[in-house]
Amino acid sequence: MQTFTEFSVPAHVAIVMDGNGRWAKRRFMPRLTGHAQGVKALRRCVKACLERGVAVLTVFAFSSENWQRPEDEVSGLMGLLTSALGREVAQLGREGVQLHFVGERRGLSERICAGLDAAERETAHNSRLVLNICFNYGGRWDIAQAAARVAARGEPITEASLNAAMGLAHVADPDLLIRTGGEMRISNFLLWQLAYSELFFSPVLWPDFDEAALDEAFAAYGARERRFGKTSAQIQSAPPAQLPV
Ligand code: FPP
C-alpha cells in the first residue's frame, strides 16, 4: 500500500475549484463540459484525500454570485449537482465520507434541497472524511447569517458565538486553502474561517488537478511555518505536541 510520509498532510483542506470554463474554451467545448470534467476532478481529489488521511475537505462548488452567470450555465450546474448526487452518494458513503452542504438553501429548488438533505442523512454516520460542498455559498452571507442567528437568540455577539453559528461550525478551520486556475484571490470563500490558513495558488486548471498537483500543494504546506501570531522563536522552542495517553 502506498504511504505519504514525505508530506505534511493538512487535516482540513479547502479548495476554490477554478478554471473549468478556460479548460473547456481551450478545447472549443461548451463551459458546461468543463464543469462536468470538474466533477470528475472532484471525485479524484476526494479519493486522493482519503488515501492521504485528510480529515476534512471543503470545496466551493457554487457561489452566491454564480447566479449572475448565463441561465444555461446555472441550470447546467444545478443538473450536474443532481446527477452527481444520484451517482455518487452511495459509493461515497461506502468509502466513509460524511457529506455536508453548506450555503443558503433558499433559492435552490425543493427537489435539490431534498437531495441535499437525503445525502447528508445517508452519510451522517461516516467519519473517515468530512466533505463540505459549499453550494449557493458566500463568505459574507455566512458571517451575516451567523450574526443574525446569534442576535435572534438574544445572545451576545462574540467570536465564539459567531463561530458556533457559522456554516462550518462542525469542523476546525482549514489548514490549507488551494485555489486552482492561476487567480490569486479568495472570491468570498470562507472569509471568517481562513484567518490562519496557509494559501496555495496553483496554475493548474481544476479539471486537470490531479494527485501530483495535490501533493505539490501539500509539500508547499509542509514547508510553511505556522505562527498564529507568535514569533518564529516561540514556535521553534515550543515542546512537541503531546500524544494522547
Ligand atoms: C469555477 O470555474 C468553477 C465553478 C463556478 C463551479 C465549480 C464546480 C465544479 C468543479 C463542478 C460542480 C460540482 C458539483 C458538486 C456540482 P470557472 O467556471 O469560473 O472557470 P473559468 O475561470 O476558467 O471561467
PDB file of C-alpha atoms and ligand atoms in Angstrom:
ATOM      1  CA  MET A   1       0.000   0.000   0.000  1.00  0.00           C
ATOM      2  CA  GLN A   2       1.229   3.479  -0.861  1.00  0.00           C
ATOM      3  CA  THR A   3       2.113   5.783   2.052  1.00  0.00           C
ATOM      4  CA  PHE A   4       2.529   9.542   2.028  1.00  0.00           C
ATOM      5  CA  THR A   5       5.015  10.052   4.845  1.00  0.00           C
ATOM      6  CA  GLU A   6       7.028  12.570   2.796  1.00  0.00           C
ATOM      7  CA  PHE A   7       4.192  15.068   3.054  1.00  0.00           C
ATOM      8  CA  SER A   8       2.862  17.025   5.941  1.00  0.00           C
ATOM      9  CA  VAL A   9      -0.818  16.276   5.386  1.00  0.00           C
ATOM     10  CA  PRO A  10      -3.159  19.115   6.391  1.00  0.00           C
ATOM     11  CA  ALA A  11      -6.145  17.981   8.457  1.00  0.00           C
ATOM     12  CA  HIS A  12      -8.548  20.362   6.703  1.00  0.00           C
ATOM     13  CA  VAL A  13      -8.090  21.301   3.046  1.00  0.00           C
ATOM     14  CA  ALA A  14     -10.307  23.914   1.376  1.00  0.00           C
ATOM     15  CA  ILE A  15     -10.353  24.345  -2.402  1.00  0.00           C
ATOM     16  CA  VAL A  16     -11.575  27.004  -4.835  1.00  0.00           C
ATOM     17  CA  MET A  17     -12.027  24.786  -7.910  1.00  0.00           C
ATOM     18  CA  ASP A  18     -11.378  27.404 -10.592  1.00  0.00           C
ATOM     19  CA  GLY A  19     -10.633  27.056 -14.295  1.00  0.00           C
ATOM     20  CA  ASN A  20     -13.392  24.808 -15.646  1.00  0.00           C
ATOM     21  CA  GLY A  21     -14.507  27.409 -18.199  1.00  0.00           C
ATOM     22  CA  ARG A  22     -10.990  28.038 -19.538  1.00  0.00           C
ATOM     23  CA  TRP A  23     -10.311  24.297 -19.700  1.00  0.00           C
ATOM     24  CA  ALA A  24     -13.357  23.904 -21.947  1.00  0.00           C
ATOM     25  CA  LYS A  25     -12.691  27.041 -24.013  1.00  0.00           C
ATOM     26  CA  ARG A  26      -9.177  25.850 -24.875  1.00  0.00           C
ATOM     27  CA  ARG A  27     -10.751  22.717 -26.324  1.00  0.00           C
ATOM     28  CA  PHE A  28     -13.534  24.615 -28.174  1.00  0.00           C
ATOM     29  CA  MET A  29     -16.067  22.918 -25.917  1.00  0.00           C
ATOM     30  CA  PRO A  30     -19.043  24.373 -24.004  1.00  0.00           C
ATOM     31  CA  ARG A  31     -18.287  25.665 -20.498  1.00  0.00           C
ATOM     32  CA  LEU A  32     -20.563  23.008 -19.035  1.00  0.00           C
ATOM     33  CA  THR A  33     -18.255  20.302 -20.385  1.00  0.00           C
ATOM     34  CA  GLY A  34     -15.544  21.927 -18.263  1.00  0.00           C
ATOM     35  CA  HIS A  35     -17.785  21.757 -15.200  1.00  0.00           C
ATOM     36  CA  ALA A  36     -18.565  18.091 -15.920  1.00  0.00           C
ATOM     37  CA  GLN A  37     -14.818  17.427 -16.028  1.00  0.00           C
ATOM     38  CA  GLY A  38     -14.651  19.427 -12.792  1.00  0.00           C
ATOM     39  CA  VAL A  39     -16.963  16.920 -11.118  1.00  0.00           C
ATOM     40  CA  LYS A  40     -14.579  14.125 -12.185  1.00  0.00           C
ATOM     41  CA  ALA A  41     -11.627  16.081 -10.786  1.00  0.00           C
ATOM     42  CA  LEU A  42     -13.508  16.493  -7.506  1.00  0.00           C
ATOM     43  CA  ARG A  43     -14.130  12.744  -7.333  1.00  0.00           C
ATOM     44  CA  ARG A  44     -10.408  12.120  -7.945  1.00  0.00           C
ATOM     45  CA  CYS A  45      -9.495  14.662  -5.276  1.00  0.00           C
ATOM     46  CA  VAL A  46     -11.806  13.044  -2.686  1.00  0.00           C
ATOM     47  CA  LYS A  47     -10.120   9.696  -3.352  1.00  0.00           C
ATOM     48  CA  ALA A  48      -6.649  11.241  -3.035  1.00  0.00           C
ATOM     49  CA  CYS A  49      -7.617  12.963   0.235  1.00  0.00           C
ATOM     50  CA  LEU A  50      -8.957   9.664   1.617  1.00  0.00           C
ATOM     51  CA  GLU A  51      -5.695   7.936   0.679  1.00  0.00           C
ATOM     52  CA  ARG A  52      -3.585  10.658   2.284  1.00  0.00           C
ATOM     53  CA  GLY A  53      -5.546  10.800   5.553  1.00  0.00           C
ATOM     54  CA  VAL A  54      -7.069  14.272   5.149  1.00  0.00           C
ATOM     55  CA  ALA A  55      -9.882  14.600   7.715  1.00  0.00           C
ATOM     56  CA  VAL A  56     -11.913  17.407   6.132  1.00  0.00           C
ATOM     57  CA  LEU A  57     -12.230  18.618   2.534  1.00  0.00           C
ATOM     58  CA  THR A  58     -14.251  21.762   1.827  1.00  0.00           C
ATOM     59  CA  VAL A  59     -14.898  22.804  -1.774  1.00  0.00           C
ATOM     60  CA  PHE A  60     -16.517  25.854  -3.399  1.00  0.00           C
ATOM     61  CA  ALA A  61     -18.969  24.444  -5.946  1.00  0.00           C
ATOM     62  CA  PHE A  62     -21.397  27.353  -6.476  1.00  0.00           C
ATOM     63  CA  SER A  63     -21.079  30.860  -5.071  1.00  0.00           C
ATOM     64  CA  SER A  64     -23.813  33.327  -4.123  1.00  0.00           C
ATOM     65  CA  GLU A  65     -22.545  35.370  -7.102  1.00  0.00           C
ATOM     66  CA  ASN A  66     -22.673  32.494  -9.623  1.00  0.00           C
ATOM     67  CA  TRP A  67     -26.421  33.137 -10.177  1.00  0.00           C
ATOM     68  CA  GLN A  68     -25.256  36.025 -12.386  1.00  0.00           C
ATOM     69  CA  ARG A  69     -23.815  33.577 -14.960  1.00  0.00           C
ATOM     70  CA  PRO A  70     -25.779  32.783 -18.148  1.00  0.00           C
ATOM     71  CA  GLU A  71     -29.003  30.925 -17.380  1.00  0.00           C
ATOM     72  CA  ASP A  72     -27.945  27.757 -19.207  1.00  0.00           C
ATOM     73  CA  GLU A  73     -24.713  27.552 -17.211  1.00  0.00           C
ATOM     74  CA  VAL A  74     -26.591  27.998 -13.904  1.00  0.00           C
ATOM     75  CA  SER A  75     -29.162  25.338 -14.776  1.00  0.00           C
ATOM     76  CA  GLY A  76     -26.350  23.114 -16.076  1.00  0.00           C
ATOM     77  CA  LEU A  77     -24.523  23.375 -12.733  1.00  0.00           C
ATOM     78  CA  MET A  78     -27.760  22.510 -10.883  1.00  0.00           C
ATOM     79  CA  GLY A  79     -28.159  19.498 -13.174  1.00  0.00           C
ATOM     80  CA  LEU A  80     -24.567  18.399 -12.535  1.00  0.00           C
ATOM     81  CA  LEU A  81     -25.165  18.584  -8.798  1.00  0.00           C
ATOM     82  CA  THR A  82     -28.328  16.484  -9.073  1.00  0.00           C
ATOM     83  CA  SER A  83     -26.722  13.860 -11.295  1.00  0.00           C
ATOM     84  CA  ALA A  84     -23.546  13.715  -9.155  1.00  0.00           C
ATOM     85  CA  LEU A  85     -25.697  13.133  -6.057  1.00  0.00           C
ATOM     86  CA  GLY A  86     -27.647  10.350  -7.741  1.00  0.00           C
ATOM     87  CA  ARG A  87     -24.484   8.685  -8.986  1.00  0.00           C
ATOM     88  CA  GLU A  88     -22.014   9.173  -6.120  1.00  0.00           C
ATOM     89  CA  VAL A  89     -23.676   9.353  -2.696  1.00  0.00           C
ATOM     90  CA  ALA A  90     -23.963   5.609  -2.073  1.00  0.00           C
ATOM     91  CA  GLN A  91     -20.343   4.996  -3.098  1.00  0.00           C
ATOM     92  CA  LEU A  92     -19.063   7.982  -1.104  1.00  0.00           C
ATOM     93  CA  GLY A  93     -20.944   6.516   1.866  1.00  0.00           C
ATOM     94  CA  ARG A  94     -19.212   3.163   1.400  1.00  0.00           C
ATOM     95  CA  GLU A  95     -15.858   4.971   1.344  1.00  0.00           C
ATOM     96  CA  GLY A  96     -16.597   6.542   4.741  1.00  0.00           C
ATOM     97  CA  VAL A  97     -17.356  10.073   3.526  1.00  0.00           C
ATOM     98  CA  GLN A  98     -19.702  12.269   5.561  1.00  0.00           C
ATOM     99  CA  LEU A  99     -21.346  14.867   3.313  1.00  0.00           C
ATOM    100  CA  HIS A 100     -22.395  18.383   4.291  1.00  0.00           C
ATOM    101  CA  PHE A 101     -23.860  21.025   2.031  1.00  0.00           C
ATOM    102  CA  VAL A 102     -23.004  24.470   3.284  1.00  0.00           C
ATOM    103  CA  GLY A 103     -24.805  27.537   1.953  1.00  0.00           C
ATOM    104  CA  GLU A 104     -28.176  29.152   1.573  1.00  0.00           C
ATOM    105  CA  ARG A 105     -30.949  26.695   0.780  1.00  0.00           C
ATOM    106  CA  ARG A 106     -33.339  29.500  -0.206  1.00  0.00           C
ATOM    107  CA  GLY A 107     -33.112  29.898  -3.959  1.00  0.00           C
ATOM    108  CA  LEU A 108     -32.495  26.189  -4.573  1.00  0.00           C
ATOM    109  CA  SER A 109     -35.356  24.050  -5.865  1.00  0.00           C
ATOM    110  CA  GLU A 110     -37.285  21.796  -3.481  1.00  0.00           C
ATOM    111  CA  ARG A 111     -36.003  18.798  -5.416  1.00  0.00           C
ATOM    112  CA  ILE A 112     -32.367  19.826  -4.966  1.00  0.00           C
ATOM    113  CA  CYS A 113     -32.892  20.633  -1.261  1.00  0.00           C
ATOM    114  CA  ALA A 114     -34.473  17.214  -0.723  1.00  0.00           C
ATOM    115  CA  GLY A 115     -31.458  15.602  -2.461  1.00  0.00           C
ATOM    116  CA  LEU A 116     -29.003  17.518  -0.275  1.00  0.00           C
ATOM    117  CA  ASP A 117     -30.888  16.581   2.909  1.00  0.00           C
ATOM    118  CA  ALA A 118     -31.038  12.910   1.909  1.00  0.00           C
ATOM    119  CA  ALA A 119     -27.298  12.813   1.066  1.00  0.00           C
ATOM    120  CA  GLU A 120     -26.452  14.353   4.451  1.00  0.00           C
ATOM    121  CA  ARG A 121     -28.750  11.926   6.268  1.00  0.00           C
ATOM    122  CA  GLU A 122     -27.416   8.853   4.437  1.00  0.00           C
ATOM    123  CA  THR A 123     -23.778   9.671   5.179  1.00  0.00           C
ATOM    124  CA  ALA A 124     -24.115  11.193   8.658  1.00  0.00           C
ATOM    125  CA  HIS A 125     -22.697   8.107  10.419  1.00  0.00           C
ATOM    126  CA  ASN A 126     -19.421   8.158   8.418  1.00  0.00           C
ATOM    127  CA  SER A 127     -16.208   9.502   9.885  1.00  0.00           C
ATOM    128  CA  ARG A 128     -13.261   8.849   7.530  1.00  0.00           C
ATOM    129  CA  LEU A 129     -13.552  12.130   5.635  1.00  0.00           C
ATOM    130  CA  VAL A 130     -15.926  15.071   6.099  1.00  0.00           C
ATOM    131  CA  LEU A 131     -16.713  16.531   2.661  1.00  0.00           C
ATOM    132  CA  ASN A 132     -18.241  20.006   2.808  1.00  0.00           C
ATOM    133  CA  ILE A 133     -19.671  21.142  -0.504  1.00  0.00           C
ATOM    134  CA  CYS A 134     -20.268  24.881  -0.410  1.00  0.00           C
ATOM    135  CA  PHE A 135     -23.208  25.468  -2.712  1.00  0.00           C
ATOM    136  CA  ASN A 136     -25.027  28.801  -3.005  1.00  0.00           C
ATOM    137  CA  TYR A 137     -22.418  29.946  -0.520  1.00  0.00           C
ATOM    138  CA  GLY A 138     -20.655  33.237   0.147  1.00  0.00           C
ATOM    139  CA  GLY A 139     -18.320  34.136   2.996  1.00  0.00           C
ATOM    140  CA  ARG A 140     -20.173  37.393   3.664  1.00  0.00           C
ATOM    141  CA  TRP A 141     -23.511  35.555   3.662  1.00  0.00           C
ATOM    142  CA  ASP A 142     -22.110  33.083   6.191  1.00  0.00           C
ATOM    143  CA  ILE A 143     -20.951  35.804   8.604  1.00  0.00           C
ATOM    144  CA  ALA A 144     -24.235  37.719   8.221  1.00  0.00           C
ATOM    145  CA  GLN A 145     -26.449  34.651   8.734  1.00  0.00           C
ATOM    146  CA  ALA A 146     -24.412  33.633  11.794  1.00  0.00           C
ATOM    147  CA  ALA A 147     -24.737  37.140  13.285  1.00  0.00           C
ATOM    148  CA  ALA A 148     -28.486  37.164  12.580  1.00  0.00           C
ATOM    149  CA  ARG A 149     -28.965  33.783  14.272  1.00  0.00           C
ATOM    150  CA  VAL A 150     -26.973  34.782  17.351  1.00  0.00           C
ATOM    151  CA  ALA A 151     -28.828  38.109  17.570  1.00  0.00           C
ATOM    152  CA  ALA A 152     -32.217  36.394  17.151  1.00  0.00           C
ATOM    153  CA  ARG A 153     -31.412  34.253  20.205  1.00  0.00           C
ATOM    154  CA  GLY A 154     -30.603  37.438  22.116  1.00  0.00           C
ATOM    155  CA  GLU A 155     -27.055  36.228  22.780  1.00  0.00           C
ATOM    156  CA  PRO A 156     -24.004  38.491  22.782  1.00  0.00           C
ATOM    157  CA  ILE A 157     -22.073  38.554  19.516  1.00  0.00           C
ATOM    158  CA  THR A 158     -18.631  37.166  20.308  1.00  0.00           C
ATOM    159  CA  GLU A 159     -16.042  35.250  18.286  1.00  0.00           C
ATOM    160  CA  ALA A 160     -17.178  32.037  19.955  1.00  0.00           C
ATOM    161  CA  SER A 161     -20.923  32.597  19.437  1.00  0.00           C
ATOM    162  CA  LEU A 162     -20.416  33.588  15.780  1.00  0.00           C
ATOM    163  CA  ASN A 163     -18.095  30.659  15.179  1.00  0.00           C
ATOM    164  CA  ALA A 164     -20.700  28.255  16.560  1.00  0.00           C
ATOM    165  CA  ALA A 165     -23.358  29.660  14.176  1.00  0.00           C
ATOM    166  CA  MET A 166     -21.213  29.505  11.015  1.00  0.00           C
ATOM    167  CA  GLY A 167     -21.760  27.025   8.227  1.00  0.00           C
ATOM    168  CA  LEU A 168     -18.567  25.149   9.125  1.00  0.00           C
ATOM    169  CA  ALA A 169     -19.170  25.008  12.900  1.00  0.00           C
ATOM    170  CA  HIS A 170     -18.878  21.212  12.754  1.00  0.00           C
ATOM    171  CA  VAL A 171     -15.174  21.290  11.769  1.00  0.00           C
ATOM    172  CA  ALA A 172     -11.976  23.107  12.742  1.00  0.00           C
ATOM    173  CA  ASP A 173     -10.751  25.891  10.434  1.00  0.00           C
ATOM    174  CA  PRO A 174      -8.949  24.962   7.187  1.00  0.00           C
ATOM    175  CA  ASP A 175      -5.202  24.427   7.486  1.00  0.00           C
ATOM    176  CA  LEU A 176      -4.648  24.883   3.760  1.00  0.00           C
ATOM    177  CA  LEU A 177      -6.576  26.746   1.075  1.00  0.00           C
ATOM    178  CA  ILE A 178      -5.819  25.748  -2.503  1.00  0.00           C
ATOM    179  CA  ARG A 179      -7.071  27.845  -5.401  1.00  0.00           C
ATOM    180  CA  THR A 180      -6.573  26.387  -8.855  1.00  0.00           C
ATOM    181  CA  GLY A 181      -6.700  28.231 -12.178  1.00  0.00           C
ATOM    182  CA  GLY A 182      -3.990  30.808 -11.510  1.00  0.00           C
ATOM    183  CA  GLU A 183      -6.066  33.623  -9.973  1.00  0.00           C
ATOM    184  CA  MET A 184      -4.824  34.904  -6.618  1.00  0.00           C
ATOM    185  CA  ARG A 185      -7.897  35.912  -4.703  1.00  0.00           C
ATOM    186  CA  ILE A 186     -10.338  34.497  -2.141  1.00  0.00           C
ATOM    187  CA  SER A 187     -13.549  35.380  -4.051  1.00  0.00           C
ATOM    188  CA  ASN A 188     -15.815  35.498  -0.984  1.00  0.00           C
ATOM    189  CA  PHE A 189     -14.955  31.948   0.160  1.00  0.00           C
ATOM    190  CA  LEU A 190     -14.706  31.154   3.913  1.00  0.00           C
ATOM    191  CA  LEU A 191     -13.811  34.748   4.866  1.00  0.00           C
ATOM    192  CA  TRP A 192     -14.110  34.001   8.587  1.00  0.00           C
ATOM    193  CA  GLN A 193     -12.538  30.548   8.619  1.00  0.00           C
ATOM    194  CA  LEU A 194      -9.411  31.315   6.543  1.00  0.00           C
ATOM    195  CA  ALA A 195      -7.947  33.690   9.170  1.00  0.00           C
ATOM    196  CA  TYR A 196      -4.868  31.496   9.755  1.00  0.00           C
ATOM    197  CA  SER A 197      -4.986  29.121   6.795  1.00  0.00           C
ATOM    198  CA  GLU A 198      -1.959  28.716   4.559  1.00  0.00           C
ATOM    199  CA  LEU A 199      -2.742  29.791   0.977  1.00  0.00           C
ATOM    200  CA  PHE A 200      -1.564  27.928  -2.117  1.00  0.00           C
ATOM    201  CA  PHE A 201      -2.295  29.127  -5.638  1.00  0.00           C
ATOM    202  CA  SER A 202      -1.908  26.585  -8.410  1.00  0.00           C
ATOM    203  CA  PRO A 203      -1.788  27.491 -12.119  1.00  0.00           C
ATOM    204  CA  VAL A 204      -3.399  24.113 -12.947  1.00  0.00           C
ATOM    205  CA  LEU A 205      -6.977  24.406 -14.243  1.00  0.00           C
ATOM    206  CA  TRP A 206      -9.345  22.480 -11.964  1.00  0.00           C
ATOM    207  CA  PRO A 207     -10.265  19.672 -14.444  1.00  0.00           C
ATOM    208  CA  ASP A 208      -6.517  18.895 -14.726  1.00  0.00           C
ATOM    209  CA  PHE A 209      -5.902  18.985 -10.964  1.00  0.00           C
ATOM    210  CA  ASP A 210      -4.588  15.530 -10.079  1.00  0.00           C
ATOM    211  CA  GLU A 211      -2.761  13.676  -7.296  1.00  0.00           C
ATOM    212  CA  ALA A 212       0.601  15.200  -8.292  1.00  0.00           C
ATOM    213  CA  ALA A 213      -0.829  18.729  -8.118  1.00  0.00           C
ATOM    214  CA  LEU A 214      -2.349  17.956  -4.706  1.00  0.00           C
ATOM    215  CA  ASP A 215       0.965  16.606  -3.451  1.00  0.00           C
ATOM    216  CA  GLU A 216       2.714  19.746  -4.674  1.00  0.00           C
ATOM    217  CA  ALA A 217       0.321  21.823  -2.565  1.00  0.00           C
ATOM    218  CA  PHE A 218       0.879  19.545   0.450  1.00  0.00           C
ATOM    219  CA  ALA A 219       4.658  19.768   0.029  1.00  0.00           C
ATOM    220  CA  ALA A 220       4.465  23.578  -0.028  1.00  0.00           C
ATOM    221  CA  TYR A 221       2.229  23.448   3.049  1.00  0.00           C
ATOM    222  CA  GLY A 222       4.757  21.226   4.834  1.00  0.00           C
ATOM    223  CA  ALA A 223       7.475  23.826   4.267  1.00  0.00           C
ATOM    224  CA  ARG A 224       5.473  26.652   5.856  1.00  0.00           C
ATOM    225  CA  GLU A 225       5.952  27.826   9.428  1.00  0.00           C
ATOM    226  CA  ARG A 226       2.557  28.410  11.007  1.00  0.00           C
ATOM    227  CA  ARG A 227       2.929  31.020  13.710  1.00  0.00           C
ATOM    228  CA  PHE A 228      -0.658  32.000  14.580  1.00  0.00           C
ATOM    229  CA  GLY A 229       0.545  35.473  15.620  1.00  0.00           C
ATOM    230  CA  LYS A 230       3.518  34.211  17.659  1.00  0.00           C
ATOM    231  CA  THR A 231       7.210  34.712  16.802  1.00  0.00           C
ATOM    232  CA  SER A 232       9.306  32.165  14.968  1.00  0.00           C
ATOM    233  CA  ALA A 233      11.480  31.668  18.098  1.00  0.00           C
ATOM    234  CA  GLN A 234       8.395  30.893  20.201  1.00  0.00           C
ATOM    235  CA  ILE A 235       7.211  28.306  17.683  1.00  0.00           C
ATOM    236  CA  GLN A 236      10.616  26.631  17.463  1.00  0.00           C
ATOM    237  CA  SER A 237      11.091  26.420  21.248  1.00  0.00           C
ATOM    238  CA  ALA A 238       7.593  25.017  21.863  1.00  0.00           C
ATOM    239  CA  PRO A 239       7.624  21.420  23.134  1.00  0.00           C
ATOM    240  CA  PRO A 240       6.379  18.875  20.610  1.00  0.00           C
ATOM    241  CA  ALA A 241       2.648  18.223  20.795  1.00  0.00           C
ATOM    242  CA  GLN A 242       1.801  15.562  23.395  1.00  0.00           C
ATOM    243  CA  LEU A 243       0.245  12.398  22.120  1.00  0.00           C
ATOM    244  CA  PRO A 244      -2.908  11.436  23.997  1.00  0.00           C
ATOM    245  CA  VAL A 245      -2.265   8.694  26.574  1.00  0.00           C
TER     246      VAL A 245
HETATM  247  C1  FPP B   1     -15.114  27.929 -11.417  1.00  0.00           C
HETATM  248  O1  FPP B   1     -14.627  27.748 -12.729  1.00  0.00           O
HETATM  249  C2  FPP B   1     -15.936  26.806 -11.072  1.00  0.00           C
HETATM  250  C3  FPP B   1     -17.262  26.899 -10.746  1.00  0.00           C
HETATM  251  C4  FPP B   1     -18.018  28.147 -10.711  1.00  0.00           C
HETATM  252  C5  FPP B   1     -18.020  25.703 -10.441  1.00  0.00           C
HETATM  253  C6  FPP B   1     -17.240  24.643  -9.728  1.00  0.00           C
HETATM  254  C7  FPP B   1     -17.964  23.395  -9.951  1.00  0.00           C
HETATM  255  C8  FPP B   1     -17.397  22.210 -10.160  1.00  0.00           C
HETATM  256  C9  FPP B   1     -15.957  21.903 -10.035  1.00  0.00           C
HETATM  257  C10 FPP B   1     -18.184  21.065 -10.545  1.00  0.00           C
HETATM  258  C11 FPP B   1     -19.528  21.065  -9.937  1.00  0.00           C
HETATM  259  C12 FPP B   1     -19.527  20.377  -8.647  1.00  0.00           C
HETATM  260  C13 FPP B   1     -20.696  19.973  -8.157  1.00  0.00           C
HETATM  261  C14 FPP B   1     -20.717  19.142  -6.937  1.00  0.00           C
HETATM  262  C15 FPP B   1     -21.933  20.353  -8.824  1.00  0.00           C
HETATM  263  P1  FPP B   1     -14.978  28.843 -13.796  1.00  0.00           P
HETATM  264  O2  FPP B   1     -16.226  28.428 -14.491  1.00  0.00           O
HETATM  265  O3  FPP B   1     -15.062  30.189 -13.150  1.00  0.00           O
HETATM  266  O4  FPP B   1     -13.739  28.753 -14.743  1.00  0.00           O
HETATM  267  P2  FPP B   1     -13.048  29.941 -15.533  1.00  0.00           P
HETATM  268  O5  FPP B   1     -12.468  30.877 -14.516  1.00  0.00           O
HETATM  269  O6  FPP B   1     -11.996  29.248 -16.330  1.00  0.00           O
HETATM  270  O7  FPP B   1     -14.111  30.571 -16.378  1.00  0.00           O
END
